[in-house]
Amino acid sequence: MHLFATHFGTYEVGADASGKPLLLPFRHDPDPSGIGLGYLDLADHPERLRAPMVRRSWLEKGPLGGTGASRGREDFVEVDWDRAAGLIAEELQRVRSAHGNQAIFGGSYGWASAGRFHHAQSQLKRLLNLAGGFTSSVNTYSYGAAGVLLPHILGPGYKDACDTSPSWSDIAENCELIVGFGGFRLTNSQVEAGGTGRHRAVEWLRRSQEKGVRIVVFSPAANDAPAGANVRHVPLRPNTDAAVMIAMCHTLLTEGLFDCDFLRRCTVGFADFESYLIGEADGIAKDAEWASRISGVPAGTIAEIAEELHDQRSLVNVAWSLQRARFGEQPFWAAVTLASMAGHVGERGCGFAFGLTAVNSVGQSVRRLKGPAFEQGVNPVRQFIPVARITELLENPGGRIDYDGRTLELPDIRLVWWAGGNPFHHHQDLNRLAEAFRRPETVIVSENMWTAMARMADIVLPSAFPFERDDVAASSRDNWLVYSRRVMDPPAGVLTDHEAYRLIARKLGLLEAFDENLGIDEWLARIYEGYRDRYPELPDFQAFRLRGFAGLDEDEGAAAPADHFRRFAADPKAAPLATASGRIEIASGTIAGFGYPDIGAHPAWNAPEEWLGAPLASRHRFHLLSPQPAHRLHGQLEYGPASQKAKLRGYERFALSAADAEGLGVREGDLCELYNERGRAIAALTVEDGLMPGVAILPAGGWFRPDADGVDHGGNPNTLTTVTPASHLSQATAPNSCLISIRPWRGPEAGQQRRD
Ligand SMILES: Nc1nc2c(c(=O)[nH]1)N[C@H]1C(S)=C(S)[C@@H](COP(=O)(O)OP(=O)(O)OC[C@H]3O[C@@H](n4cnc5c(=O)[nH]c(N)nc54)[C@H](O)[C@@H]3O)O[C@H]1N2
Ligand SMILES: Nc1nc2c(c(=O)[nH]1)N[C@H]1C(S)=C(S)[C@@H](COP(=O)(O)OP(=O)(O)OC[C@H]3O[C@@H](n4cnc5c(=O)[nH]c(N)nc54)[C@H](O)[C@@H]3O)O[C@H]1N2
Ligand SMILES: [Mo]
C-alpha cells in the first residue's frame, strides 16, 4: 500500500481521473483527520520556497556589515546550492573561531514533520554537533510548566505530562465521574507527534460516556464540553482553575470528606497546605466563597462537585492549556492535591490525568513502539535555555535567568539556525521577538515555505515537503510503523534537509561523519532494524516497505506508566515514587528552597498580572485565549484547503459571546482589531454560544503578516501575548494570560496575500 504519514495521521495515496496523485483516508483509521487531505496542494503553492535565498544586504556587506536592523524588511537574492552551502560553512567557521560554539543557537524548537529520518531538528543538530556543538534549549511549549513541576511532585518519570493518565479502558470500566478543567477540545486529538494509524481518542471518550461515566467540564467555553447525556458545563474565568480546585480541597477538609489514610501514607506536606487552606498566615480561608469571587463559579457548585469527587470513583483531568499560563504550575499541582484528598488515586481509571484528548495518544493503552531516532551525536556545548526564553537570550547576552534551582547565564548568540520550527508562530510577543531577532549577526532558516521565520532570515534553505521523500514514521506512544513513501519529487532547486546538510558537511570536511556513506534506503533500513531488534515479531524491511505499515498487536490491557500509581497507593514503601520523599509532594521542600517569588512550597492561587480581575482589565477588558487550531497543525498547512476554508475573506476567525459582540456594536463576520501595548491583529468575528462574556478566543497558527503600520493581518494571537514566564521555576511559556481590547476594524483589508 502506498502510504504517507503525518502528525495528523496516515493517508493512502491514490490518483484522480487524470492520474494526479491524491490523498485518501487510511482504511484502517476509524476517525481520520481532514487536515492532511489537501496537503499535496502545497507542492506548487506560490509561497513555497524554491531555491536558496540570501538577504540582499547580508550578501553584499557580510555578517559583520551591521545590516541586522533591516532583517525581515528586505528582499532576497537567489543563489545556487553550492554558494549557499559555502556561505553557511564559512559563517559557521567564523563564528566558531571568533566566539566559540556557544555563540551558535541551534535549539530550533518545533514540530517539523513526521518521519524518523528526515526529522529536521535531528538532521540539523547532528550537523552542528559534528561542527563543535551549539547552545540548545530544553522543555517544550506543550507542557513546559508541567515538565519542570511534575518531576518534583511525582518524580522524573512523570516529566512527560502524557504519562500520568490512567488508560481509557480503565476509565470506561471503572470511573464514575471525570471532572475536566479545560475540558475536551476534540479537534486536538487529530494530532499525534510522529503520526498514528488509528485515531481513537474521541471514540474512547464516547465509549466512556456510554458506560455511564459522568463528565463535568470547567471552562470559559461551552464548546470544551463533549456532547452527550450526563455532561455538565461550568463556566469560569480563565486562569482561575487552581482557585476552584483549592476551594474544593477546603470543602473536603472542612466536611471531613478526605482520605486521611492516603494523605498520611502516600503524600508529604499536607499540613503546610492545610495551613494555607484555612488561612493561618494570611487570615483568608480558601473556601468556596473565596474561589467563587475569583472564578465566577457559584460557591454551591464548587462544594457540590467537591463532594462528588469524594463520593464517586472520580478522575480529575486537566488540559495542558491551563499550564500555558502565568502560574501555570498551580492547576497541575492543585489537581494532584485535590485527587489525593478525594481518595481515588491508585484506583483503576481514577485519580488524576493531564491532557486526555490533547493529542490522540493520552490514555491509549497500546503496546508502545520505542525505537531508534536518527542519531544526533553529542553536543559538547553545555549552555542551554528553557525553550520559551528565546527573546531574553537574544536581547540580553551575559544576562542571567533562574531556572529550576539553577542560575543560567545567557551566552552571546551570533548565529541562529532554525530547522523544522517556527518561532514566529510559536513564541509570544512577536513584535518584541522580531526586534530580538535583529541582533545576531546571522540567521539561517531551513523551511518549506515563506513563513514569517523564513522572512526574518539571512539565508533561507528550501526543504522538501514530507510527501517528497521516503521515511519511516512512528510515534513512541503508538503501536504503528508506517513506510511513508514519496508521492512526488521535490521541484528542481529544493532538497531534503539531509541532502542540504550533506553539502554543508562536505564544505566543512565532515561529510563522512555526517552521512556515514549511507544512502537514504540504508538509513531507513537501519532505523527500521532498530525497531525489529526490540520487536522481533515485526516483518523484515522489504515486507514492511511493500505492505506500507506494520504494528504491534493491539493490547488494551498493556501497562500504562500511570499503572505505577496503583502499586504505589497499595504500598508506597515497596513501590515509592522517585521524588525527594518517595511520595506525592503536596508541599515540596525542594521548590520552597529555591526561594522564587512566584512559586512556593505548596499549591496556591495567585492573581496573574493579566486576567479579568487584574487592575489592567479596566483598560483591556477581554481575556484572550489561544487554543490549538482545528484545521491545521500550528502554522503548518495554513495555506492548505482546510485552513483556508475556515477563514473569512482570508482572515482568521476569533470568537466572542453574543453579549460582548452587541456591546462592541459588531456582528458575525465583521473584521475587528484586537490590540494591546504589544501589538495589533485583525480577525473576523464569530459569535459563539456558551462563551463566557469577557473572553475572546483566537486560535494559534495564523501567519504573522504585519502591514507597514505593524498591524498583523494574519491574526496570530502571539502578536498580543506576553513573554512573562509561568514562573521562575519553569520559565515556561504563558500565552493564555493575556488581556486585550477589541474594536471594529475600519482600516484597509490586506486580504490573504502577503505584502511585498
Ligand atoms: N499563543 C499560543 N502560542 C502557542 C501555543 C498556544 O497554545 N498559544 N501552543 C504552543 C505549542 S503547544 C507548540 S507545540 C508550538 C508549536 O510551534 P511550532 O512547532 O514551531 O509550529 P509549526 O507550525 O508546527 O512549525 C513547524 C515548522 O516546520 C516546518 N517544516 C515541516 N516539515 C519540515 C521539514 O521537513 N524540514 C524543515 N526544514 N521544515 C519543516 C513547517 O513548515 C513549519 O513552519 O506553538 C506554541 N505556541
Ligand atoms: N488540530 C490540532 N490539534 C492539535 C494541535 C494543532 O495545532 N492542531 N496542536 C497539538 C499540540 S502541540 C498540543 S501541545 C496540544 C495542546 O492541547 P491543549 O493544551 O489541551 O489545548 P488548547 O487547545 O490550547 O486548549 C484546550 C482548551 O483549554 C481551554 N482553556 C484555556 N485556558 C483555560 C483556563 O484558564 N481554564 C479553563 N478551564 N480552560 C481553559 C480552552 O477553551 C481550550 O479549548 O494540542 C495538539 N493538538
Ligand atoms: Mo504543543
XYZ file of N, CA and C in Angstrom, residues 254-329:
228
model
N -13.036 20.720 55.405
C -13.950 21.160 56.463
C -15.122 20.195 56.626
N -15.453 19.466 55.572
C -16.540 18.491 55.716
C -16.033 17.117 56.128
N -14.740 17.023 56.329
C -14.173 15.737 56.764
C -14.291 14.646 55.723
N -14.343 15.055 54.454
C -14.536 14.076 53.378
C -13.214 13.737 52.685
N -12.141 13.735 53.385
C -10.880 13.464 52.687
C -10.239 12.188 53.217
N -9.367 11.656 52.372
C -8.785 10.347 52.630
C -7.516 10.502 53.469
N -7.720 10.516 54.800
C -6.599 10.711 55.729
C -5.523 9.663 55.555
N -5.979 8.451 55.352
C -5.037 7.342 55.270
C -4.108 7.517 54.070
N -4.692 7.868 52.910
C -3.867 8.066 51.714
C -2.907 9.239 51.920
N -3.431 10.317 52.474
C -2.574 11.504 52.676
C -1.393 11.159 53.587
N -1.656 10.379 54.618
C -0.604 10.053 55.587
C 0.420 9.091 54.978
N -0.067 8.087 54.268
C 0.851 7.065 53.750
C 1.587 7.524 52.495
N 0.889 8.272 51.651
C 1.369 8.437 50.274
C 1.777 9.866 49.912
N 1.597 10.808 50.813
C 1.945 12.195 50.458
C 2.797 12.810 51.562
N 3.467 13.891 51.224
C 4.119 14.718 52.259
C 3.635 16.155 52.097
N 3.630 16.873 53.192
C 3.377 18.318 53.109
C 1.939 18.728 53.280
N 1.046 17.779 53.605
C -0.358 18.182 53.702
C -0.571 19.252 54.785
N 0.189 19.164 55.865
C -0.010 20.127 56.966
C 0.246 21.563 56.485
N 1.274 21.748 55.675
C 1.562 23.090 55.136
C 0.396 23.595 54.292
N -0.105 22.694 53.469
C -1.204 23.060 52.578
C -2.469 23.355 53.394
N -2.707 22.561 54.410
C -3.880 22.743 55.267
C -3.841 24.135 55.919
N -2.643 24.512 56.346
C -2.485 25.815 56.977
C -2.846 26.940 55.988
N -2.456 26.754 54.730
C -2.824 27.720 53.675
C -4.330 27.712 53.448
N -4.916 26.512 53.416
C -6.364 26.402 53.169
C -7.172 27.169 54.208
N -6.787 26.994 55.459
C -7.591 27.659 56.491
C -7.141 29.099 56.713
N -6.037 29.481 56.096
C -5.618 30.884 56.139
C -4.859 31.248 57.401
N -4.071 30.330 57.904
C -3.337 30.592 59.149
C -2.436 31.819 59.039
N -1.767 31.958 57.914
C -0.828 33.075 57.788
C -1.501 34.353 57.284
N -2.404 34.220 56.307
C -2.956 35.434 55.688
C -4.376 35.758 56.147
N -4.930 34.916 57.008
C -6.278 35.180 57.515
C -7.383 34.968 56.485
N -7.030 34.391 55.339
C -8.053 34.178 54.298
C -8.330 32.683 54.165
N -9.550 32.286 54.491
C -9.923 30.886 54.265
C -10.136 30.690 52.770
N -9.512 29.641 52.211
C -9.637 29.419 50.763
C -10.885 28.576 50.505
N -12.001 29.123 50.953
C -13.239 28.346 50.870
C -13.976 28.622 49.555
N -15.130 27.991 49.422
C -15.856 28.078 48.152
C -16.270 29.519 47.843
N -16.570 30.309 48.884
C -16.931 31.720 48.628
C -15.730 32.487 48.068
N -14.580 32.215 48.661
C -13.340 32.868 48.184
C -13.115 32.556 46.700
N -13.217 31.279 46.351
C -12.972 30.890 44.952
C -14.088 31.384 44.038
N -15.276 31.496 44.591
C -16.389 31.970 43.776
C -16.153 33.420 43.347
N -15.660 34.225 44.283
C -15.380 35.634 43.930
C -14.307 35.719 42.841
N -13.347 34.821 42.871
C -12.259 34.845 41.879
C -12.727 34.304 40.531
N -13.433 33.168 40.581
C -13.688 32.411 39.348
C -15.038 32.699 38.711
N -15.981 33.209 39.521
C -17.338 33.381 39.000
C -18.174 32.116 39.101
N -17.619 31.029 39.632
C -18.396 29.796 39.806
C -19.156 29.897 41.124
N -20.461 29.621 41.139
C -21.196 29.703 42.401
C -20.570 28.805 43.473
N -20.526 29.300 44.709
C -19.889 28.544 45.793
C -20.553 27.179 45.962
N -21.872 27.149 45.809
C -22.585 25.883 45.971
C -22.125 24.836 44.967
N -21.831 25.281 43.734
C -21.374 24.352 42.699
C -19.994 23.790 43.055
N -19.136 24.658 43.543
C -17.791 24.202 43.913
C -17.894 23.125 45.000
N -18.702 23.400 46.027
C -18.824 22.463 47.144
C -19.464 21.152 46.683
N -20.475 21.287 45.846
C -21.200 20.098 45.382
C -20.277 19.169 44.579
N -19.504 19.759 43.682
C -18.629 18.911 42.851
C -17.481 18.338 43.682
N -17.029 19.097 44.679
C -16.000 18.565 45.578
C -16.514 17.303 46.273
N -17.742 17.381 46.748
C -18.310 16.212 47.446
C -18.410 15.019 46.500
N -18.829 15.312 45.265
C -18.951 14.208 44.295
C -17.594 13.566 44.009
N -16.561 14.403 43.966
C -15.218 13.857 43.714
C -14.850 12.839 44.789
N -15.294 13.114 45.997
C -15.020 12.185 47.091
C -15.939 10.976 47.037
N -17.226 11.222 46.810
C -18.225 10.157 46.948
C -18.201 9.162 45.791
N -17.708 9.612 44.642
C -17.744 8.723 43.482
C -16.326 8.362 43.060
N -16.226 7.273 42.289
C -14.903 6.901 41.756
C -14.567 7.931 40.674
N -13.656 8.834 41.020
C -13.509 10.039 40.194
C -12.106 10.212 39.644
N -12.066 10.983 38.553
C -10.804 11.323 37.881
C -10.794 12.821 37.630
N -9.731 13.491 38.028
C -9.574 14.917 37.722
C -8.654 15.013 36.506
N -9.165 15.571 35.407
C -8.334 15.749 34.206
C -8.071 17.235 33.991
N -6.842 17.571 33.692
C -6.507 18.977 33.444
C -5.924 19.104 32.041
N -6.475 20.032 31.254
C -5.951 20.282 29.911
C -4.565 20.928 30.020
N -3.701 20.624 29.063
C -2.348 21.205 29.095
C -2.398 22.726 28.999
N -3.427 23.227 28.333
C -3.513 24.674 28.133
C -3.460 25.444 29.448
N -3.937 24.818 30.531
C -4.001 25.550 31.799
C -2.614 25.870 32.344
N -1.626 25.032 31.982
C -0.293 25.358 32.468
C 0.466 26.227 31.457
N -0.157 26.538 30.301
C 0.439 27.505 29.372
C -0.054 28.896 29.763
N 0.146 29.230 31.019
C -0.379 30.470 31.594
C 0.527 30.892 32.740
N 0.372 32.131 33.159
C 1.099 32.609 34.337
C 0.718 31.732 35.533
N 1.673 31.360 36.357
C 1.485 30.425 37.478
C 0.908 29.092 36.988
N 1.313 28.704 35.800
C 0.753 27.511 35.158
C 1.036 26.211 35.893
N 2.020 26.222 36.790
C 2.276 25.001 37.564
C 1.104 24.705 38.503
